[in-house]
Coordinates of C-alpha atoms in Angstrom, one line a residue:
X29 CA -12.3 0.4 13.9
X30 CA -11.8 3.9 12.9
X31 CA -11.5 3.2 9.1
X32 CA -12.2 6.6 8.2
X33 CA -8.7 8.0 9.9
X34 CA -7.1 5.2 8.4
X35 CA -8.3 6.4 4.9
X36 CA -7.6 10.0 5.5
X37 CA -3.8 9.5 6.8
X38 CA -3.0 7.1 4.4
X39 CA -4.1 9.6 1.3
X40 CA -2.1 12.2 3.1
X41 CA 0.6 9.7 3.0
X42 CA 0.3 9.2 -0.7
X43 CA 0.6 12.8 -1.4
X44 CA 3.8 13.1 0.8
X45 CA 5.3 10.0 -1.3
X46 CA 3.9 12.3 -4.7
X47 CA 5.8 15.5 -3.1
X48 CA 9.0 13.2 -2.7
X49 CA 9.1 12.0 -6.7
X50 CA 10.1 15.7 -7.9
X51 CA 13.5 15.1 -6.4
X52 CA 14.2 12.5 -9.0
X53 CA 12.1 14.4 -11.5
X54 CA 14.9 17.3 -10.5
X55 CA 17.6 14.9 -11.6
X56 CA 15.9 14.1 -14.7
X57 CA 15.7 17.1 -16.0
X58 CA 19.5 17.9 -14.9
X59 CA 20.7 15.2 -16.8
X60 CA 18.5 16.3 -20.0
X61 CA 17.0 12.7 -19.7
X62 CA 15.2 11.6 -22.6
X63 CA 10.9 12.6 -22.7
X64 CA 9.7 9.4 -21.7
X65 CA 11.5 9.1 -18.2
X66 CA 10.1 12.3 -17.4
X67 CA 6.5 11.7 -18.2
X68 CA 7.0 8.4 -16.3
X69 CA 7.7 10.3 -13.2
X70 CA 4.7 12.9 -13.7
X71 CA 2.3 10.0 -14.1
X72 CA 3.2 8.7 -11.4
X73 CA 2.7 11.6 -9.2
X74 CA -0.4 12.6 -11.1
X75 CA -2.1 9.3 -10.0
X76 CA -0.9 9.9 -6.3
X77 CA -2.5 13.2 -6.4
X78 CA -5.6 12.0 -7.5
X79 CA -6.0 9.1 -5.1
X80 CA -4.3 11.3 -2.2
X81 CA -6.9 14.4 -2.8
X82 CA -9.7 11.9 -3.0
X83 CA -9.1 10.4 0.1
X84 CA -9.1 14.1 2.0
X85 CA -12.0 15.1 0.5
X86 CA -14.1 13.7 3.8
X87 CA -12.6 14.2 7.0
X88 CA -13.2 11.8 9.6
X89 CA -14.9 13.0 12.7
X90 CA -12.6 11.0 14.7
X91 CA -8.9 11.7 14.9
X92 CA -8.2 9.4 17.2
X93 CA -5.7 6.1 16.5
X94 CA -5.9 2.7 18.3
X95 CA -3.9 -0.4 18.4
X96 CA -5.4 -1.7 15.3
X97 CA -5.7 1.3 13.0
X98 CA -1.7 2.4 13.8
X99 CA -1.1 -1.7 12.8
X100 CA -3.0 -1.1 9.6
X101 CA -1.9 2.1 8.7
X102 CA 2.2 1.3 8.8
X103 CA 1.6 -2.4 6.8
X104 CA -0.9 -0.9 3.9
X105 CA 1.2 2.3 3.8
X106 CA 4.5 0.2 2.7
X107 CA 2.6 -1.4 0.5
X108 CA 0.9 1.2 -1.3
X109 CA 4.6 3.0 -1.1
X110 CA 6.1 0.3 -2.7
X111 CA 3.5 -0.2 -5.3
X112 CA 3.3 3.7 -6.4
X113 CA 7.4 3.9 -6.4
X114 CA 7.3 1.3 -8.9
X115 CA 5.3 2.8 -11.3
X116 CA 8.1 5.5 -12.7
X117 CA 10.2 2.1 -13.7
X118 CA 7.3 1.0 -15.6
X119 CA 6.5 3.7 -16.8
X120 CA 9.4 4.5 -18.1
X121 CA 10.2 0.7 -19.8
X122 CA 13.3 0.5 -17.1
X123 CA 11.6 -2.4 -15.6
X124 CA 9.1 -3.4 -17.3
X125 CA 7.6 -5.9 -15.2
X126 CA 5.4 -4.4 -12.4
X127 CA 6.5 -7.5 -10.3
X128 CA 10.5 -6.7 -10.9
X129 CA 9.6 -2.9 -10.0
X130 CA 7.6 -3.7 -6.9
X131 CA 10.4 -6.3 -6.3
X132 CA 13.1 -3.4 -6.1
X133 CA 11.3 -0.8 -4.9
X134 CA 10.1 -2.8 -1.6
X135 CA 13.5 -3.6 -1.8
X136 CA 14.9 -0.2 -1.9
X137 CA 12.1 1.2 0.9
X138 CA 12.8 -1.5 3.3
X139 CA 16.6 -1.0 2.9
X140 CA 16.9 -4.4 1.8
X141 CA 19.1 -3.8 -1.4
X142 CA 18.4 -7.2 -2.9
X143 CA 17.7 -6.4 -6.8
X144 CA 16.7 -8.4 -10.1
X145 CA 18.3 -6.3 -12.0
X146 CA 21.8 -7.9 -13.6
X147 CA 23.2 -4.9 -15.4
X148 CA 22.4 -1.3 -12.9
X149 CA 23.8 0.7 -16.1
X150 CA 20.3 0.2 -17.9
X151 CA 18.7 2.6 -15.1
X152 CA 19.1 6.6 -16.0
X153 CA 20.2 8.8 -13.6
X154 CA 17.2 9.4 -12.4
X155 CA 15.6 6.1 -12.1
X156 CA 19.0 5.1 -9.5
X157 CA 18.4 8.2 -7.8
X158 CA 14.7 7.4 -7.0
X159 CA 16.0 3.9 -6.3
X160 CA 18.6 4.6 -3.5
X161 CA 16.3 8.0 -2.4
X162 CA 14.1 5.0 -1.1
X163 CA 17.0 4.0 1.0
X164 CA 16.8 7.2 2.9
X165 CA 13.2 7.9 3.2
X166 CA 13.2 4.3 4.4
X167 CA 15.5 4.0 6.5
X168 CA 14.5 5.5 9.5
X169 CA 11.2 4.8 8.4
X170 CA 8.8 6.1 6.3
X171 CA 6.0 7.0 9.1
X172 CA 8.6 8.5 11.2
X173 CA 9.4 10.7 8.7
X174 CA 5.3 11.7 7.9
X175 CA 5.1 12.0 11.5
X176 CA 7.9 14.8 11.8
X177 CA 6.6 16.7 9.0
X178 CA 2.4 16.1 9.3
X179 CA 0.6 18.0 11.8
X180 CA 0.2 16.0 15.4
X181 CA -0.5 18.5 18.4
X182 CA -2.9 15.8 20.1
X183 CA -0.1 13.1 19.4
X184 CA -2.7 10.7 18.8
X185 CA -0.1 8.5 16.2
X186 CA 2.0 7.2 18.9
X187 CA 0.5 3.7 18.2
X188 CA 1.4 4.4 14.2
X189 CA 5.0 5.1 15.4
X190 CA 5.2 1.8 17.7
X191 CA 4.0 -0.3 14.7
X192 CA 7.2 0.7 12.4
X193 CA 10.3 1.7 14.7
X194 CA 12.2 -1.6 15.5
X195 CA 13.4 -3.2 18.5
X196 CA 11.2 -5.4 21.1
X197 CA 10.4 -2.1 23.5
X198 CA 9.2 1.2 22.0
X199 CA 10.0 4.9 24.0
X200 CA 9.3 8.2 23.1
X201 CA 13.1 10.2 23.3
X202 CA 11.5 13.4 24.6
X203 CA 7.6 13.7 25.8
X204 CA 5.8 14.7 22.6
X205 CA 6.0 12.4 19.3
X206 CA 6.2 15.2 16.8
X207 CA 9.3 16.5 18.5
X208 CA 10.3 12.2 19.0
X209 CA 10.2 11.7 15.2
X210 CA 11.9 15.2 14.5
X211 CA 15.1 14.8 16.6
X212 CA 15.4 11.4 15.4
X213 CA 15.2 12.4 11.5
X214 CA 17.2 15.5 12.0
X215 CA 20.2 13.4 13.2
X216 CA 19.3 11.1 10.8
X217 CA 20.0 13.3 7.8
X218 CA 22.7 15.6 9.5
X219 CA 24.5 12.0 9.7
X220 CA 24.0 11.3 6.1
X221 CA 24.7 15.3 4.7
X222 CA 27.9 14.7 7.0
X223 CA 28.9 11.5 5.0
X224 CA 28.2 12.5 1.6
X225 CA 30.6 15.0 2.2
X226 CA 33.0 12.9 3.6
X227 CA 32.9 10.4 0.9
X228 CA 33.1 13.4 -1.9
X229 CA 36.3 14.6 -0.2
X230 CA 37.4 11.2 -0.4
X231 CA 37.7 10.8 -4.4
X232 CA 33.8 9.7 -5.4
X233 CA 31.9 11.8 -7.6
X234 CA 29.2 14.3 -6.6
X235 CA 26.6 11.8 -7.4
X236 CA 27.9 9.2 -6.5
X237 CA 28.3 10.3 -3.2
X238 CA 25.0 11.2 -2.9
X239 CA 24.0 7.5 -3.7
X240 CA 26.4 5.8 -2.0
X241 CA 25.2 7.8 1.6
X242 CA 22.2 7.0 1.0
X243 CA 22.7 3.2 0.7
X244 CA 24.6 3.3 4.0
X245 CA 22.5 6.0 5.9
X246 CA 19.4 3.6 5.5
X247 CA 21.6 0.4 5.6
X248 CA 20.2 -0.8 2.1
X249 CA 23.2 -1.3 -0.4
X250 CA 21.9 -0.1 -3.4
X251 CA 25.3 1.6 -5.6
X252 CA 25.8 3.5 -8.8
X253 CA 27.7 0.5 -10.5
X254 CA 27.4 -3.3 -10.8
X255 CA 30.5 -4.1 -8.6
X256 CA 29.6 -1.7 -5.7
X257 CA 32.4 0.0 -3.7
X258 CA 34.9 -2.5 -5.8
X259 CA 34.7 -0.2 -8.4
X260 CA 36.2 2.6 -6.9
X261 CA 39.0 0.6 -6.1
X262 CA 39.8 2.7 -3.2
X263 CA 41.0 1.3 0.5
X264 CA 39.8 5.0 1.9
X265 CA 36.3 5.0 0.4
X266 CA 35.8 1.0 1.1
X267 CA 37.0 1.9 4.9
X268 CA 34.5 5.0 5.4
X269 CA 31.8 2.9 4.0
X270 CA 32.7 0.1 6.5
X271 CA 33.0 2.3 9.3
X272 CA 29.9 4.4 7.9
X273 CA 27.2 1.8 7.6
X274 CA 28.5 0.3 11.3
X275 CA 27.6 3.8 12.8
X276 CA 24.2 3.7 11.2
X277 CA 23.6 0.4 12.8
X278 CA 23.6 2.0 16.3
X279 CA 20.9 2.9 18.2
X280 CA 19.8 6.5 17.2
X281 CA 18.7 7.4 20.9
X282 CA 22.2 6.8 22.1
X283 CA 23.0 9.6 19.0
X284 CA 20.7 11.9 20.8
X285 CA 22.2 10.9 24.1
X286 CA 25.7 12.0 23.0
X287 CA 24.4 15.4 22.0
X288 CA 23.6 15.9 25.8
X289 CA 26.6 14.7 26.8
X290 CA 25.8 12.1 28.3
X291 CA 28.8 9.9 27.2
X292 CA 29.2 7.2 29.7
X293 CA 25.8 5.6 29.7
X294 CA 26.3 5.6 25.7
X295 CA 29.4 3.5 26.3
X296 CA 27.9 1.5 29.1
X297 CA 25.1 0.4 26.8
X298 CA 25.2 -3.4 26.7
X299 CA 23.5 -3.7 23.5
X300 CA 26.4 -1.2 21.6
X301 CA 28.8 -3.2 23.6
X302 CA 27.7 -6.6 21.8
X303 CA 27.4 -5.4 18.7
X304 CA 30.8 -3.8 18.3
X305 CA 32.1 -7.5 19.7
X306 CA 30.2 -9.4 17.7
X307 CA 31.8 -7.1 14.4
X308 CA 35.5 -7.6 16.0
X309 CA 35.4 -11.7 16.7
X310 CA 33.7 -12.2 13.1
X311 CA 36.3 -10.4 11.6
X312 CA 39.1 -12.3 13.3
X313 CA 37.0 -15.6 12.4
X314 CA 37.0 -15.0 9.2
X315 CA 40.4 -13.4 8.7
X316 CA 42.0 -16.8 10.1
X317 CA 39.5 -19.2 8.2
X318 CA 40.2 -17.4 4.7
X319 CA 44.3 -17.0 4.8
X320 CA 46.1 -16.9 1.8
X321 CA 42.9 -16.1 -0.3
X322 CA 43.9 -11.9 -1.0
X323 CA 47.6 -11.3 -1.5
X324 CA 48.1 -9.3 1.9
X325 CA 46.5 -9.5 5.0
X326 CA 46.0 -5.7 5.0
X327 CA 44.2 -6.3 1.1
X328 CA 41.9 -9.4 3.4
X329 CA 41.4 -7.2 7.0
X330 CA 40.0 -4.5 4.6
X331 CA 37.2 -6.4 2.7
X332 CA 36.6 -9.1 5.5
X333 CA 35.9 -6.0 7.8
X334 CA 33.9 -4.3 5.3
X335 CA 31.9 -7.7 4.7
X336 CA 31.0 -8.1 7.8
X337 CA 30.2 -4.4 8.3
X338 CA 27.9 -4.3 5.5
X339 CA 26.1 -8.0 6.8
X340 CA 25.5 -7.1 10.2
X341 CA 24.0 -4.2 9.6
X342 CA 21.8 -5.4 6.9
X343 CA 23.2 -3.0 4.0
X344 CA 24.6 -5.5 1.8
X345 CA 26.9 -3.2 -0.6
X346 CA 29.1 -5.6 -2.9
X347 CA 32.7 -5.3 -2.7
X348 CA 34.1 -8.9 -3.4
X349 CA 33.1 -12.4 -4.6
X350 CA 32.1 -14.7 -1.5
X351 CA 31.9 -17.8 -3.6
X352 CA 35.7 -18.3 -3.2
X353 CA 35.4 -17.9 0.9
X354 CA 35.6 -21.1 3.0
X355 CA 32.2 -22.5 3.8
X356 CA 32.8 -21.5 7.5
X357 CA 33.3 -17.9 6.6
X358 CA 30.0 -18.1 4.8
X359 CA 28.0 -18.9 7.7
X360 CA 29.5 -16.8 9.5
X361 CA 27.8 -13.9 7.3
X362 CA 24.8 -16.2 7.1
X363 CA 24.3 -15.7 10.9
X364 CA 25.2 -12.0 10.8
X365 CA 22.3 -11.7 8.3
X366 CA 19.9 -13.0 11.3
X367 CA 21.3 -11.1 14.0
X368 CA 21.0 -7.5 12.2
X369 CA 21.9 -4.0 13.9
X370 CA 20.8 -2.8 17.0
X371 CA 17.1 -1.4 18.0
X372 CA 16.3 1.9 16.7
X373 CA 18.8 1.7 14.1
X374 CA 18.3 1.8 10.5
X375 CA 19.6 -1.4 10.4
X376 CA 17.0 -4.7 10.1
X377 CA 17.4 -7.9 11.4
X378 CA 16.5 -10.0 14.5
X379 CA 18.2 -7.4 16.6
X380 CA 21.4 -7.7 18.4
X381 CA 19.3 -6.5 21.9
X382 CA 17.1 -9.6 20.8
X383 CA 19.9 -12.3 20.6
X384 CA 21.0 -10.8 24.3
X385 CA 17.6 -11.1 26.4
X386 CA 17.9 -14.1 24.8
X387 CA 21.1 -15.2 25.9
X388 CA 20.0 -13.6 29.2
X389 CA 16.9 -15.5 29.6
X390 CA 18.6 -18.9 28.5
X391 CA 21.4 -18.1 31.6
X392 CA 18.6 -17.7 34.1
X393 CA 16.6 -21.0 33.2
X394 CA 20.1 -22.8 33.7
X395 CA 20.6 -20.9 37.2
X396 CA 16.9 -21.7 38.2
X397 CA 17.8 -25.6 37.7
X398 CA 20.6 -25.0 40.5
X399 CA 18.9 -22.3 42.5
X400 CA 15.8 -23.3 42.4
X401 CA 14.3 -21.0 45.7
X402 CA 16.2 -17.8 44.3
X403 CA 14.7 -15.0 42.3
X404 CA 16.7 -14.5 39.0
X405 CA 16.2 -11.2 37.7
X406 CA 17.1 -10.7 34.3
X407 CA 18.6 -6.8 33.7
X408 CA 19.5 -5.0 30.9
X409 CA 21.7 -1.7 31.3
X410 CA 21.4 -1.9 35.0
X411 CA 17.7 -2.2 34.2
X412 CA 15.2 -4.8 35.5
X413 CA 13.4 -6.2 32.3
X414 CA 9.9 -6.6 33.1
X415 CA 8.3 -10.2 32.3
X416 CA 6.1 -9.4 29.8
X417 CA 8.8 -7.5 27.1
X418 CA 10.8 -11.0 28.0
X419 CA 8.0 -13.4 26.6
X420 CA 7.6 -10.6 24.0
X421 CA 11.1 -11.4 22.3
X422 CA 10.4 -15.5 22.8
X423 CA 7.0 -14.9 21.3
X424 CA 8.9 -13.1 18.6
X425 CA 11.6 -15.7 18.0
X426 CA 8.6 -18.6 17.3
X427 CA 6.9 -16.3 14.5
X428 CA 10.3 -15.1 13.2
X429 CA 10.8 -18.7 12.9
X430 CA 8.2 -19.9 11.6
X431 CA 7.9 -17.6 8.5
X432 CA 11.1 -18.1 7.8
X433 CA 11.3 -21.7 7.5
X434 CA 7.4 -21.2 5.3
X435 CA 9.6 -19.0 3.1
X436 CA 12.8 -21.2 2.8
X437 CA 9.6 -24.2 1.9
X438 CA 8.7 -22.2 -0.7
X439 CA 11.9 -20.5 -2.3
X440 CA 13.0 -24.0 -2.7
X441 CA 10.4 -24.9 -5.0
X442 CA 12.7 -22.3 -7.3
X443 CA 16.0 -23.3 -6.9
X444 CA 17.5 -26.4 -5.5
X445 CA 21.0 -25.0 -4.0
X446 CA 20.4 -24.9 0.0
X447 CA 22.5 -21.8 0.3
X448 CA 21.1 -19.9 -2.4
X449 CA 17.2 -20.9 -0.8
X450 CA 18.5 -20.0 2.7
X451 CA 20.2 -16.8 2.4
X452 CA 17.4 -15.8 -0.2
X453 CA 15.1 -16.0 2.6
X454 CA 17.2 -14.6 5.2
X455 CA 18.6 -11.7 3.1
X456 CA 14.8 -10.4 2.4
X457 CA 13.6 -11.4 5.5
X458 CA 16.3 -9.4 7.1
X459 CA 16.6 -6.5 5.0
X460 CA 19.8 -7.2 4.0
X461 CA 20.5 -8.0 0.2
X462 CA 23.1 -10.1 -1.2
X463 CA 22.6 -13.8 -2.7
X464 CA 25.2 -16.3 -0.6
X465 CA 26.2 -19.1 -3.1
X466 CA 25.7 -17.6 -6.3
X467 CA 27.0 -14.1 -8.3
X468 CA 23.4 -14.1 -9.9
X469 CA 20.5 -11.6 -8.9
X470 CA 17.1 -12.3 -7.8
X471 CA 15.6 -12.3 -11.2
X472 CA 16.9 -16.1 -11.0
X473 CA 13.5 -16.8 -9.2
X474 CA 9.7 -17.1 -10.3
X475 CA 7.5 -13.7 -10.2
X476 CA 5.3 -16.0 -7.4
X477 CA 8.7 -16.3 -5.4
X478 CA 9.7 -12.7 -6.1
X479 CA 5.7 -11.1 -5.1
X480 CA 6.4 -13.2 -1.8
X481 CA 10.1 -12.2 -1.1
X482 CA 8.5 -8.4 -1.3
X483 CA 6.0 -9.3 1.8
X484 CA 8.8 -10.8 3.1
X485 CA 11.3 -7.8 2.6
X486 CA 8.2 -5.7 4.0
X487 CA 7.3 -8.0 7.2
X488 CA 10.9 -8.0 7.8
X489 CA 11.4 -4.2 8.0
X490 CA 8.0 -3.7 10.3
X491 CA 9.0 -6.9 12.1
X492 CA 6.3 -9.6 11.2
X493 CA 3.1 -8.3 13.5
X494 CA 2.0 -5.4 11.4
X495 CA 2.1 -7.2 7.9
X496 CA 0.6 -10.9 9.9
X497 CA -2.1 -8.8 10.9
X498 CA -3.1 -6.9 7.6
X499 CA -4.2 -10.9 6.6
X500 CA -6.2 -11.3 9.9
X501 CA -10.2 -10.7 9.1
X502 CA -10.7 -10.3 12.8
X503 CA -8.3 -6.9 12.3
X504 CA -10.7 -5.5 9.7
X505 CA -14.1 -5.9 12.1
X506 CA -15.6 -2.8 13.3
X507 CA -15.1 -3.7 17.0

């Protein structure tokens, strides 16, 4: 194992992540915030200097990256990204715990949005900033975004960049991976510039705006205020969100493919297809199971719609009280959580192009009972889906399953309502936030239960291998 690149890119990373903290340092000292908040954000990116211009102090003699380095690299960089972005709220007594801040920062890198904080007023301007900036950095992932800006003519990180972009089958947009990661961030942030604007033209305050984009551009869900979107109390900014956050959730190469025109093979993508489906049938489902709950059906289309939105593609903003909603509706959200966005999205999740190999797969084992001497293909997109990506998603399903039933085991040694244990598990393990079953925040659970719901948020968000295999000793050998 080449340990030495591993501790060369990963103290590059940490002075990338120190080069990123002067944007809420910049908000601080806009808002004149009090001496202590700054000094919180200087320390922090005084100790990421240090460690970051220790570890280039030897360069290794080999550049190159291998299966098991890229692995390592994308699971101990979250971590260490988490850990270091929670300093500033310790630091600064905002969240005192280190547990709490590594809680929400994990939380806000993954584009999660699950918090333990109760009241968001307690955070400065600065400290929210940093919070929902995570979203963005995040959210189409933080090596994607070191990989656009860090210096890669050999493109030796391809296997870094297959570690952390979701979806069961990895491909490189254009030929070099520099260029790869570049088109995909520059639409990534031309989307969310767009929508800021948008959502300012639309009533919200400058920084508001700024805040609220960057919850939905990286499908997290962290807001300015307590009750979300509600609190805007606007059906033209709770619409654009919804819509917003649903065009996030699509595949970014099918972005690209619209910016060469190449229109019908966006709308003939079966995965899109599904997901739009799936967003339009939960909506009616719900809209019939909860009548007579909102005083108009335009007042219940609106925040059903912007529910499901928000669920399926993982960001989780709150905009209403789903404790009244019929238990039906509720687990109808519940298995929204699981399914997720689509691959390549900024959305997390099991994947929507997951749940339809799998459906695929399930249809050809029942044909194979009646035909037993023809060939069943299974296609995707007009595509023939080779064998081994096929026992790649069912291999996928068993661990996704298993962990999440270890973490529901677990969680319930906290809390003994089944769907406050169950979505808990399923809203970190997904990425996706909110608490089903209860209007209180994750600080309801023990700082064992919180430490582990941060893996889990992490796992989640690098889908499982990467983080499973950070534990492995066989990963760390020097073969």
């Amino acid at each position: 194992m080449n340990r030495s690149m591993v501790r060369y890119l990963l103290s590059k990373l940490l002075l990338i992540e120190a080069v990123l903290l002067i944007l809420p340092l910049i908000v601080a000292l806009i808002y004149k915030e009090d001496l202590l908040i700054i000094s919180a954000i200087l320390k922090t990116i005084g100790i990421l200097l240090v460690f970051g211009i220790l570890g280039q102090l030897f360069k290794p003699k080999n550049y190159h990256i291998y299966t098991k380095e890229g692995v390592l690299i994308v699971a101990l960089c979250w971590i260490l990204w988490s850990f270091f972005g929670a300093l500033p709220f310790v630091f600064s007594g905002q969240i005192p715990s280190l547990i709490d801040a590594f809680f929400e920062t994990s939380s806000g890198f993954t584009t999660t949005g699950a918090t333990i904080l109760p009241d968001v007023s307690v955070l400065s301007h600065s400290m929210i900033f940093w919070r929902s900036f995570t979203h963005l950095i995040g959210g189409m992932g933080v090596l994607v975004f070191a990989l656009a800006i860090m210096n890669n003519t050999k493109n030796a990180h391809l296997e870094v960049m297959r570690a952390e972009v979701p979806g069961p089958v990895f491909g490189k947009i254009v030929s070099k991976l520099k260029d790869t990661a570049q088109i995909l961030y520059i639409i990534y942030l031309a989307m969310f510039a767009i929508f800021t604007v948008i959502l300012y033209l639309a009533g919200m305050p400058l920084f508001d705006s700024f805040i609220t984009a960057m919850g939905s551009a990286g499908t997290g869900g962290f807001t300015v205020y307590n009750d979300g979107i509600a609190h805007y109390n606007s059906s033209l900014i709770t619409m654009l969100v919804a819509i917003g956050t649903l065009i996030f959730g699509v595949n970014f190469n099918l972005y690209y493919l619209l910016l060469l025109r190449k229109v019908k093979i966006v709308l003939k993508d079966e995965e899109l297809r599904l997901y739009l489906l799936i967003v339009a049938t939960s909506t009616l489902l719900i809209f019939l199971n909860t009548g007579g709950i909102y005083n108009s059906d335009k007042t219940a289309l609106e925040l059903i719609f912007f529910e499901v939105s928000t669920v399926i593609t993982t960001t989780g903003f709150p905009i209403t009280d789903l404790t009244v909603w019929p238990l039906f509706s509720q687990y109808i959200l519940l298995l929204l959580m699981f399914i997720g966005g689509c691959a390549g999205s900024t959305a997390g999740g099991f994947k929507v192009i997951r749940g339809l190999i799998l459906s695929k797969i399930a249809k050809n084992q029942i044909l194979a009972s009646l035909f037993p001497n023809r060939v069943h293909s299974l296609h995707i997109n007009d595509s023939v889906l080779d064998k081994e990506t096929q026992s790649g998603v069912l291999k996928y399903l068993s661990v996704y399953t298993m962990i999440f039933i270890f973490l529901v085991l677990i969680i319930s040694l906290d809390n003994n309502n089944f769907m406050v244990v169950i979505s808990a598990a399923a809203s970190t393990f997904n990425n996706i936030g909110p608490l089903l079953g209860t209007n209180e925040t994750f600080a309801i659970f023990s700082p064992f239960s919180k430490l582990l719901l941060s893996f889990a948020m992490i796992a989640g968000r690098l889908e499982i291998y990467p983080l499973l295999l950070l534990f492995l000793p066989k990963t760390w050998s020097k073969i």
